Each structure stands twice: as structure tokens, then as C-alpha cells.
Amino acid sequence: MATLNFLTGNSGKLVEAQNLLSPLGWEIQSFHIDGKVPEIIEPQSDNLTTVALAKIAQGVELLATQGRFEESLLVEDSGLFIDALPEFPGVYSAHVLQSIGCEGILRLLDENRSAHFLTVAALWTGEAVEVFVGRCDGTISIDMKGDGGFGYDPIFIPNECENGHTFAEMSAEEKSTYSHRGRALRALFDYLNVDGA
Ligand code: ITT
């Protein structure tokens, strides 16, 4: 089984990547230095790609300091974008979740509840950086529902899910079928398979 290092401080992201890619023959290993996930500085930017590229640049530097420059490394930046709240929480999704939480988002919304999630994944192949994007359109629920997943999952209903469940009411497998992360990681898997990286 091939190994891919994933640099993330978010265990929910790690588990989703493992669930999706392990059955396809890729072992997703959390990238650690001295037994812990190294700190990465996220730039102030209103663009997920800019943030993902800044994360991978720092990650590759860390690989180099470990003498592991030729190993592959994955980072990703994700955000929830709500039509009624332009650019919000967007690139500030982590901060907004910590400050007002899902309940705070629900309080801000009225009739227009359309939203989408985006993931920009950046992969260091050992030679170059490749970028993969995934998008999931949906709506923000009226109430929080479900206890699976993480982050905004209890308030996000993907349009493609016909029974109107939030991500938090789904198995990890079902969430990946529809999700921004699932799409970005399937594109990454296709690239790895074709390229043999
Ligand atoms: P990294 O270490 O990988 O940067 P992070 O938690 O800081 O992890 P992001 O900045 O990419 O991740 O994500 C912003 C927030 O958006 C994150 O804290 C989650 O709470 C939320 N989020 C991201 N993906 C999500 C998903 O699939 N479902 C629900 N919430 C999600």
C-alpha cells in the first residue's frame, strides 16, 4: 500500500481521507514531527487556494528539514460559503465556528439558506505541487441535526441527498459521496493512479 502524509490539525479531515482512500490502496498517515502535528501559519487571505498553497509551501519546507523531501504530502483548506452572508464564514470558517458556532450561524439566517462547501487540496508529489478542488452545493438546515462528522456538518444539507439529511446524519462513506472533500480527494486519487506518483 502506498503512503501519503496528510498535514492537518483537524482529526475529522484525517478520518475522512483515511476512510475514502484506504480502500483504494492509499495509507493516509498524519504528518508528525517529534510526535505531534507541526504548527502551520495560515496567511490572511480571502482565497482558499492561496491558503492551501501557503500551507503546502510550509509543509514541504518541514519535509525538507526532516530529510523527507521526496515523500508526498497533502494539505487542504476548506470553507463554508453562505449566499445570504457574502464571503462568510468562507475562509474564516474555523474562527467563526469557534466564536459563534453552528447555533450562531442559524441565528443569522432567514429564508435564503443556500450555501456551498469548498475544498482546495494541495499535494506535494515529491517533485511538484498539484491542486484539486471539490465543491458541494446545499442548504443550511433550520435546526442542528445529527451527531456524526465535525464542524458545520450538523447544519449542512447537500442538495444531492434526496432524504434531506445533514452531513452529521450520514455515515462517513455517504458524506464522502457528496462532499467537497470527497470530490477533491477522488480527483487526487485519479491523478495519483494515472500518474503513478
Ligand atoms: P487544518 O489543520 O487542516 O487547516 P482546520 O480545522 O483549520 O484544519 P480549515 O481551515 O480547512 O481546517 O477549515 C475551516 C473550518 O471549516 C474547520 O475548522 C471545520 O470546522 C470546518 N469544516 C471544514 N471541512 C468541513 C466539513 O467537511 N464539514 C464541516 N465542517 C467543515
PDB file of N, CA and C in Angstrom, residues 48-134:
ATOM      1  N   LEU A  48      -9.160  30.410  -0.712  1.00  0.00           N
ATOM      2  CA  LEU A  48      -8.751  29.106  -0.171  1.00  0.00           C
ATOM      3  C   LEU A  48      -7.494  28.566  -0.859  1.00  0.00           C
ATOM      4  N   THR A  49      -7.373  28.839  -2.168  1.00  0.00           N
ATOM      5  CA  THR A  49      -6.200  28.324  -2.889  1.00  0.00           C
ATOM      6  C   THR A  49      -4.919  28.954  -2.356  1.00  0.00           C
ATOM      7  N   THR A  50      -4.984  30.268  -2.107  1.00  0.00           N
ATOM      8  CA  THR A  50      -3.813  30.962  -1.557  1.00  0.00           C
ATOM      9  C   THR A  50      -3.421  30.322  -0.223  1.00  0.00           C
ATOM     10  N   VAL A  51      -4.438  30.045   0.593  1.00  0.00           N
ATOM     11  CA  VAL A  51      -4.156  29.453   1.916  1.00  0.00           C
ATOM     12  C   VAL A  51      -3.577  28.047   1.753  1.00  0.00           C
ATOM     13  N   ALA A  52      -4.189  27.243   0.866  1.00  0.00           N
ATOM     14  CA  ALA A  52      -3.703  25.867   0.680  1.00  0.00           C
ATOM     15  C   ALA A  52      -2.259  25.877   0.157  1.00  0.00           C
ATOM     16  N   LEU A  53      -1.955  26.799  -0.755  1.00  0.00           N
ATOM     17  CA  LEU A  53      -0.586  26.847  -1.303  1.00  0.00           C
ATOM     18  C   LEU A  53       0.411  27.303  -0.242  1.00  0.00           C
ATOM     19  N   ALA A  54      -0.023  28.215   0.637  1.00  0.00           N
ATOM     20  CA  ALA A  54       0.870  28.641   1.730  1.00  0.00           C
ATOM     21  C   ALA A  54       1.124  27.478   2.687  1.00  0.00           C
ATOM     22  N   LYS A  55       0.077  26.687   2.935  1.00  0.00           N
ATOM     23  CA  LYS A  55       0.246  25.527   3.841  1.00  0.00           C
ATOM     24  C   LYS A  55       1.198  24.507   3.224  1.00  0.00           C
ATOM     25  N   ILE A  56       1.042  24.237   1.916  1.00  0.00           N
ATOM     26  CA  ILE A  56       1.896  23.191   1.319  1.00  0.00           C
ATOM     27  C   ILE A  56       3.337  23.675   1.246  1.00  0.00           C
ATOM     28  N   ALA A  57       3.535  24.979   1.022  1.00  0.00           N
ATOM     29  CA  ALA A  57       4.909  25.501   0.970  1.00  0.00           C
ATOM     30  C   ALA A  57       5.597  25.279   2.317  1.00  0.00           C
ATOM     31  N   GLN A  58       4.876  25.548   3.400  1.00  0.00           N
ATOM     32  CA  GLN A  58       5.457  25.332   4.730  1.00  0.00           C
ATOM     33  C   GLN A  58       5.663  23.843   5.005  1.00  0.00           C
ATOM     34  N   GLY A  59       4.699  23.048   4.538  1.00  0.00           N
ATOM     35  CA  GLY A  59       4.810  21.606   4.733  1.00  0.00           C
ATOM     36  C   GLY A  59       6.021  21.025   4.022  1.00  0.00           C
ATOM     37  N   VAL A  60       6.254  21.489   2.798  1.00  0.00           N
ATOM     38  CA  VAL A  60       7.395  20.967   2.028  1.00  0.00           C
ATOM     39  C   VAL A  60       8.710  21.382   2.710  1.00  0.00           C
ATOM     40  N   GLU A  61       8.736  22.598   3.253  1.00  0.00           N
ATOM     41  CA  GLU A  61       9.940  23.027   3.993  1.00  0.00           C
ATOM     42  C   GLU A  61      10.185  22.109   5.193  1.00  0.00           C
ATOM     43  N   LEU A  62       9.095  21.750   5.865  1.00  0.00           N
ATOM     44  CA  LEU A  62       9.226  20.849   7.021  1.00  0.00           C
ATOM     45  C   LEU A  62       9.710  19.473   6.593  1.00  0.00           C
ATOM     46  N   LEU A  63       9.162  18.966   5.475  1.00  0.00           N
ATOM     47  CA  LEU A  63       9.630  17.667   4.951  1.00  0.00           C
ATOM     48  C   LEU A  63      11.136  17.732   4.713  1.00  0.00           C
ATOM     49  N   ALA A  64      11.563  18.863   4.089  1.00  0.00           N
ATOM     50  CA  ALA A  64      12.989  19.016   3.761  1.00  0.00           C
ATOM     51  C   ALA A  64      13.839  19.008   5.029  1.00  0.00           C
ATOM     52  N   THR A  65      13.355  19.697   6.084  1.00  0.00           N
ATOM     53  CA  THR A  65      14.153  19.737   7.323  1.00  0.00           C
ATOM     54  C   THR A  65      14.270  18.340   7.945  1.00  0.00           C
ATOM     55  N   GLN A  66      13.325  17.462   7.610  1.00  0.00           N
ATOM     56  CA  GLN A  66      13.353  16.088   8.134  1.00  0.00           C
ATOM     57  C   GLN A  66      14.099  15.127   7.206  1.00  0.00           C
ATOM     58  N   GLY A  67      14.635  15.663   6.114  1.00  0.00           N
ATOM     59  CA  GLY A  67      15.296  14.794   5.129  1.00  0.00           C
ATOM     60  C   GLY A  67      14.297  13.903   4.413  1.00  0.00           C
ATOM     61  N   ARG A  68      13.030  14.387   4.301  1.00  0.00           N
ATOM     62  CA  ARG A  68      11.972  13.562   3.698  1.00  0.00           C
ATOM     63  C   ARG A  68      11.371  14.251   2.472  1.00  0.00           C
ATOM     64  N   PHE A  69      12.207  15.084   1.828  1.00  0.00           N
ATOM     65  CA  PHE A  69      11.769  15.921   0.718  1.00  0.00           C
ATOM     66  C   PHE A  69      11.077  15.124  -0.392  1.00  0.00           C
ATOM     67  N   GLU A  70      11.489  13.878  -0.576  1.00  0.00           N
ATOM     68  CA  GLU A  70      10.928  13.105  -1.697  1.00  0.00           C
ATOM     69  C   GLU A  70       9.614  12.403  -1.363  1.00  0.00           C
ATOM     70  N   GLU A  71       9.188  12.525  -0.099  1.00  0.00           N
ATOM     71  CA  GLU A  71       7.890  11.921   0.254  1.00  0.00           C
ATOM     72  C   GLU A  71       6.752  12.829  -0.224  1.00  0.00           C
ATOM     73  N   SER A  72       5.554  12.239  -0.368  1.00  0.00           N
ATOM     74  CA  SER A  72       4.406  13.053  -0.760  1.00  0.00           C
ATOM     75  C   SER A  72       3.758  13.656   0.487  1.00  0.00           C
ATOM     76  N   LEU A  73       3.068  14.773   0.280  1.00  0.00           N
ATOM     77  CA  LEU A  73       2.421  15.465   1.401  1.00  0.00           C
ATOM     78  C   LEU A  73       1.140  16.127   0.908  1.00  0.00           C
ATOM     79  N   LEU A  74       0.102  15.980   1.713  1.00  0.00           N
ATOM     80  CA  LEU A  74      -1.198  16.571   1.386  1.00  0.00           C
ATOM     81  C   LEU A  74      -1.579  17.594   2.449  1.00  0.00           C
ATOM     82  N   VAL A  75      -2.089  18.729   2.002  1.00  0.00           N
ATOM     83  CA  VAL A  75      -2.755  19.675   2.904  1.00  0.00           C
ATOM     84  C   VAL A  75      -4.067  20.049   2.219  1.00  0.00           C
ATOM     85  N   GLU A  76      -4.992  20.606   2.970  1.00  0.00           N
ATOM     86  CA  GLU A  76      -6.173  21.157   2.310  1.00  0.00           C
ATOM     87  C   GLU A  76      -6.757  22.282   3.137  1.00  0.00           C
ATOM     88  N   ASP A  77      -7.444  23.193   2.449  1.00  0.00           N
ATOM     89  CA  ASP A  77      -8.155  24.250   3.139  1.00  0.00           C
ATOM     90  C   ASP A  77      -9.600  24.195   2.678  1.00  0.00           C
ATOM     91  N   SER A  78     -10.512  24.244   3.627  1.00  0.00           N
ATOM     92  CA  SER A  78     -11.937  24.134   3.303  1.00  0.00           C
ATOM     93  C   SER A  78     -12.692  25.295   3.918  1.00  0.00           C
ATOM     94  N   GLY A  79     -13.837  25.596   3.346  1.00  0.00           N
ATOM     95  CA  GLY A  79     -14.667  26.648   3.918  1.00  0.00           C
ATOM     96  C   GLY A  79     -16.121  26.463   3.527  1.00  0.00           C
ATOM     97  N   LEU A  80     -16.990  27.019   4.369  1.00  0.00           N
ATOM     98  CA  LEU A  80     -18.432  27.025   4.109  1.00  0.00           C
ATOM     99  C   LEU A  80     -18.789  28.434   3.637  1.00  0.00           C
ATOM    100  N   PHE A  81     -19.495  28.528   2.510  1.00  0.00           N
ATOM    101  CA  PHE A  81     -19.872  29.823   1.941  1.00  0.00           C
ATOM    102  C   PHE A  81     -21.397  29.894   1.891  1.00  0.00           C
ATOM    103  N   ILE A  82     -21.959  30.931   2.525  1.00  0.00           N
ATOM    104  CA  ILE A  82     -23.414  31.040   2.653  1.00  0.00           C
ATOM    105  C   ILE A  82     -23.878  32.233   1.826  1.00  0.00           C
ATOM    106  N   ASP A  83     -24.796  31.974   0.870  1.00  0.00           N
ATOM    107  CA  ASP A  83     -25.188  33.019  -0.084  1.00  0.00           C
ATOM    108  C   ASP A  83     -25.687  34.290   0.611  1.00  0.00           C
ATOM    109  N   ALA A  84     -26.474  34.128   1.666  1.00  0.00           N
ATOM    110  CA  ALA A  84     -27.062  35.299   2.321  1.00  0.00           C
ATOM    111  C   ALA A  84     -26.029  36.099   3.121  1.00  0.00           C
ATOM    112  N   LEU A  85     -24.863  35.520   3.315  1.00  0.00           N
ATOM    113  CA  LEU A  85     -23.811  36.182   4.108  1.00  0.00           C
ATOM    114  C   LEU A  85     -22.537  36.195   3.257  1.00  0.00           C
ATOM    115  N   PRO A  86     -22.436  37.121   2.290  1.00  0.00           N
ATOM    116  CA  PRO A  86     -21.349  37.038   1.311  1.00  0.00           C
ATOM    117  C   PRO A  86     -19.967  36.849   1.958  1.00  0.00           C
ATOM    118  N   GLU A  87     -19.263  35.843   1.440  1.00  0.00           N
ATOM    119  CA  GLU A  87     -17.887  35.521   1.886  1.00  0.00           C
ATOM    120  C   GLU A  87     -17.825  35.061   3.344  1.00  0.00           C
ATOM    121  N   PHE A  88     -18.961  34.730   3.934  1.00  0.00           N
ATOM    122  CA  PHE A  88     -18.980  34.381   5.356  1.00  0.00           C
ATOM    123  C   PHE A  88     -19.621  33.010   5.543  1.00  0.00           C
ATOM    124  N   PRO A  89     -19.105  32.152   6.395  1.00  0.00           N
ATOM    125  CA  PRO A  89     -17.820  32.295   7.075  1.00  0.00           C
ATOM    126  C   PRO A  89     -16.613  32.099   6.150  1.00  0.00           C
ATOM    127  N   GLY A  90     -16.784  31.412   4.985  1.00  0.00           N
ATOM    128  CA  GLY A  90     -15.722  31.320   3.990  1.00  0.00           C
ATOM    129  C   GLY A  90     -14.362  30.960   4.563  1.00  0.00           C
ATOM    130  N   VAL A  91     -13.373  31.784   4.249  1.00  0.00           N
ATOM    131  CA  VAL A  91     -12.019  31.462   4.721  1.00  0.00           C
ATOM    132  C   VAL A  91     -11.891  31.623   6.239  1.00  0.00           C
ATOM    133  N   TYR A  92     -12.924  32.227   6.863  1.00  0.00           N
ATOM    134  CA  TYR A  92     -12.884  32.393   8.329  1.00  0.00           C
ATOM    135  C   TYR A  92     -13.664  31.285   9.035  1.00  0.00           C
ATOM    136  N   SER A  93     -13.935  30.191   8.311  1.00  0.00           N
ATOM    137  CA  SER A  93     -14.809  29.136   8.842  1.00  0.00           C
ATOM    138  C   SER A  93     -14.338  28.602  10.193  1.00  0.00           C
ATOM    139  N   ALA A  94     -13.039  28.401  10.344  1.00  0.00           N
ATOM    140  CA  ALA A  94     -12.541  27.830  11.605  1.00  0.00           C
ATOM    141  C   ALA A  94     -12.791  28.822  12.742  1.00  0.00           C
ATOM    142  N   HIS A  95     -12.480  30.088  12.494  1.00  0.00           N
ATOM    143  CA  HIS A  95     -12.635  31.119  13.526  1.00  0.00           C
ATOM    144  C   HIS A  95     -14.115  31.305  13.891  1.00  0.00           C
ATOM    145  N   VAL A  96     -14.974  31.345  12.872  1.00  0.00           N
ATOM    146  CA  VAL A  96     -16.406  31.563  13.116  1.00  0.00           C
ATOM    147  C   VAL A  96     -16.996  30.389  13.901  1.00  0.00           C
ATOM    148  N   LEU A  97     -16.544  29.179  13.559  1.00  0.00           N
ATOM    149  CA  LEU A  97     -17.049  28.010  14.285  1.00  0.00           C
ATOM    150  C   LEU A  97     -16.679  28.097  15.766  1.00  0.00           C
ATOM    151  N   GLN A  98     -15.458  28.537  16.028  1.00  0.00           N
ATOM    152  CA  GLN A  98     -15.015  28.660  17.429  1.00  0.00           C
ATOM    153  C   GLN A  98     -15.733  29.785  18.154  1.00  0.00           C
ATOM    154  N   SER A  99     -16.072  30.858  17.437  1.00  0.00           N
ATOM    155  CA  SER A  99     -16.669  32.005  18.122  1.00  0.00           C
ATOM    156  C   SER A  99     -18.187  31.873  18.258  1.00  0.00           C
ATOM    157  N   ILE A 100     -18.927  31.808  17.138  1.00  0.00           N
ATOM    158  CA  ILE A 100     -20.402  31.773  17.269  1.00  0.00           C
ATOM    159  C   ILE A 100     -20.989  30.375  17.070  1.00  0.00           C
ATOM    160  N   GLY A 101     -20.196  29.468  16.491  1.00  0.00           N
ATOM    161  CA  GLY A 101     -20.649  28.083  16.337  1.00  0.00           C
ATOM    162  C   GLY A 101     -21.796  27.937  15.342  1.00  0.00           C
ATOM    163  N   CYS A 102     -22.257  26.697  15.195  1.00  0.00           N
ATOM    164  CA  CYS A 102     -23.380  26.421  14.283  1.00  0.00           C
ATOM    165  C   CYS A 102     -24.630  27.183  14.735  1.00  0.00           C
ATOM    166  N   GLU A 103     -24.841  27.270  16.051  1.00  0.00           N
ATOM    167  CA  GLU A 103     -26.033  27.967  16.562  1.00  0.00           C
ATOM    168  C   GLU A 103     -26.031  29.416  16.111  1.00  0.00           C
ATOM    169  N   GLY A 104     -24.864  30.051  16.147  1.00  0.00           N
ATOM    170  CA  GLY A 104     -24.746  31.454  15.752  1.00  0.00           C
ATOM    171  C   GLY A 104     -25.084  31.641  14.279  1.00  0.00           C
ATOM    172  N   ILE A 105     -24.644  30.707  13.442  1.00  0.00           N
ATOM    173  CA  ILE A 105     -24.953  30.781  12.009  1.00  0.00           C
ATOM    174  C   ILE A 105     -26.467  30.677  11.816  1.00  0.00           C
ATOM    175  N   LEU A 106     -27.090  29.731  12.517  1.00  0.00           N
ATOM    176  CA  LEU A 106     -28.545  29.547  12.364  1.00  0.00           C
ATOM    177  C   LEU A 106     -29.299  30.815  12.746  1.00  0.00           C
ATOM    178  N   ARG A 107     -28.823  31.515  13.755  1.00  0.00           N
ATOM    179  CA  ARG A 107     -29.499  32.739  14.196  1.00  0.00           C
ATOM    180  C   ARG A 107     -29.411  33.852  13.146  1.00  0.00           C
ATOM    181  N   LEU A 108     -28.368  33.811  12.294  1.00  0.00           N
ATOM    182  CA  LEU A 108     -28.164  34.880  11.315  1.00  0.00           C
ATOM    183  C   LEU A 108     -29.010  34.714  10.053  1.00  0.00           C
ATOM    184  N   LEU A 109     -29.601  33.522   9.879  1.00  0.00           N
ATOM    185  CA  LEU A 109     -30.245  33.232   8.588  1.00  0.00           C
ATOM    186  C   LEU A 109     -31.757  33.327   8.632  1.00  0.00           C
ATOM    187  N   ASP A 110     -32.300  33.700   7.452  1.00  0.00           N
ATOM    188  CA  ASP A 110     -33.748  33.806   7.291  1.00  0.00           C
ATOM    189  C   ASP A 110     -34.174  32.815   6.206  1.00  0.00           C
ATOM    190  N   GLU A 111     -34.895  33.333   5.139  1.00  0.00           N
ATOM    191  CA  GLU A 111     -35.359  32.391   4.098  1.00  0.00           C
ATOM    192  C   GLU A 111     -34.238  31.848   3.216  1.00  0.00           C
ATOM    193  N   ASN A 112     -33.348  32.745   2.781  1.00  0.00           N
ATOM    194  CA  ASN A 112     -32.306  32.302   1.848  1.00  0.00           C
ATOM    195  C   ASN A 112     -31.252  31.489   2.596  1.00  0.00           C
ATOM    196  N   ARG A 113     -31.259  30.166   2.388  1.00  0.00           N
ATOM    197  CA  ARG A 113     -30.376  29.277   3.155  1.00  0.00           C
ATOM    198  C   ARG A 113     -29.395  28.532   2.252  1.00  0.00           C
ATOM    199  N   SER A 114     -29.272  28.993   0.987  1.00  0.00           N
ATOM    200  CA  SER A 114     -28.346  28.316   0.055  1.00  0.00           C
ATOM    201  C   SER A 114     -26.900  28.514   0.508  1.00  0.00           C
ATOM    202  N   ALA A 115     -26.112  27.481   0.287  1.00  0.00           N
ATOM    203  CA  ALA A 115     -24.716  27.544   0.733  1.00  0.00           C
ATOM    204  C   ALA A 115     -23.897  26.526  -0.055  1.00  0.00           C
ATOM    205  N   HIS A 116     -22.606  26.654   0.012  1.00  0.00           N
ATOM    206  CA  HIS A 116     -21.776  25.571  -0.527  1.00  0.00           C
ATOM    207  C   HIS A 116     -20.496  25.443   0.298  1.00  0.00           C
ATOM    208  N   PHE A 117     -19.961  24.257   0.259  1.00  0.00           N
ATOM    209  CA  PHE A 117     -18.646  23.978   0.840  1.00  0.00           C
ATOM    210  C   PHE A 117     -17.638  23.893  -0.297  1.00  0.00           C
ATOM    211  N   LEU A 118     -16.439  24.364  -0.027  1.00  0.00           N
ATOM    212  CA  LEU A 118     -15.343  24.204  -0.990  1.00  0.00           C
ATOM    213  C   LEU A 118     -14.145  23.597  -0.267  1.00  0.00           C
ATOM    214  N   THR A 119     -13.440  22.729  -0.979  1.00  0.00           N
ATOM    215  CA  THR A 119     -12.142  22.232  -0.502  1.00  0.00           C
ATOM    216  C   THR A 119     -11.103  22.469  -1.582  1.00  0.00           C
ATOM    217  N   VAL A 120      -9.982  23.043  -1.203  1.00  0.00           N
ATOM    218  CA  VAL A 120      -8.831  23.109  -2.103  1.00  0.00           C
ATOM    219  C   VAL A 120      -7.730  22.252  -1.465  1.00  0.00           C
ATOM    220  N   ALA A 121      -7.412  21.145  -2.135  1.00  0.00           N
ATOM    221  CA  ALA A 121      -6.364  20.242  -1.637  1.00  0.00           C
ATOM    222  C   ALA A 121      -5.091  20.491  -2.440  1.00  0.00           C
ATOM    223  N   ALA A 122      -3.971  20.602  -1.745  1.00  0.00           N
ATOM    224  CA  ALA A 122      -2.685  20.784  -2.429  1.00  0.00           C
ATOM    225  C   ALA A 122      -1.803  19.581  -2.092  1.00  0.00           C
ATOM    226  N   LEU A 123      -1.306  18.951  -3.134  1.00  0.00           N
ATOM    227  CA  LEU A 123      -0.491  17.733  -2.984  1.00  0.00           C
ATOM    228  C   LEU A 123       0.928  18.002  -3.447  1.00  0.00           C
ATOM    229  N   TRP A 124       1.886  17.739  -2.551  1.00  0.00           N
ATOM    230  CA  TRP A 124       3.298  17.712  -2.959  1.00  0.00           C
ATOM    231  C   TRP A 124       3.587  16.280  -3.364  1.00  0.00           C
ATOM    232  N   THR A 125       4.001  16.077  -4.620  1.00  0.00           N
ATOM    233  CA  THR A 125       4.189  14.704  -5.108  1.00  0.00           C
ATOM    234  C   THR A 125       5.592  14.171  -4.818  1.00  0.00           C
ATOM    235  N   GLY A 126       6.444  15.036  -4.269  1.00  0.00           N
ATOM    236  CA  GLY A 126       7.864  14.691  -4.127  1.00  0.00           C
ATOM    237  C   GLY A 126       8.675  15.429  -5.180  1.00  0.00           C
ATOM    238  N   GLU A 127       7.913  16.013  -6.142  1.00  0.00           N
ATOM    239  CA  GLU A 127       8.572  16.752  -7.235  1.00  0.00           C
ATOM    240  C   GLU A 127       7.888  18.076  -7.544  1.00  0.00           C
ATOM    241  N   ALA A 128       6.583  18.121  -7.369  1.00  0.00           N
ATOM    242  CA  ALA A 128       5.826  19.312  -7.750  1.00  0.00           C
ATOM    243  C   ALA A 128       4.537  19.371  -6.930  1.00  0.00           C
ATOM    244  N   VAL A 129       3.888  20.548  -6.987  1.00  0.00           N
ATOM    245  CA  VAL A 129       2.613  20.715  -6.275  1.00  0.00           C
ATOM    246  C   VAL A 129       1.455  20.627  -7.274  1.00  0.00           C
ATOM    247  N   GLU A 130       0.451  19.856  -6.926  1.00  0.00           N
ATOM    248  CA  GLU A 130      -0.766  19.744  -7.735  1.00  0.00           C
ATOM    249  C   GLU A 130      -1.946  20.162  -6.857  1.00  0.00           C
ATOM    250  N   VAL A 131      -2.928  20.819  -7.479  1.00  0.00           N
ATOM    251  CA  VAL A 131      -4.073  21.333  -6.726  1.00  0.00           C
ATOM    252  C   VAL A 131      -5.367  20.660  -7.211  1.00  0.00           C
ATOM    253  N   PHE A 132      -6.235  20.314  -6.273  1.00  0.00           N
ATOM    254  CA  PHE A 132      -7.510  19.654  -6.586  1.00  0.00           C
ATOM    255  C   PHE A 132      -8.612  20.377  -5.818  1.00  0.00           C
ATOM    256  N   VAL A 133      -9.732  20.617  -6.507  1.00  0.00           N
ATOM    257  CA  VAL A 133     -10.809  21.395  -5.892  1.00  0.00           C
ATOM    258  C   VAL A 133     -12.081  20.550  -5.848  1.00  0.00           C
ATOM    259  N   GLY A 134     -12.807  20.662  -4.775  1.00  0.00           N
ATOM    260  CA  GLY A 134     -14.103  19.977  -4.677  1.00  0.00           C
ATOM    261  C   GLY A 134     -15.145  20.938  -4.145  1.00  0.00           C
TER     262      GLY A 134
END
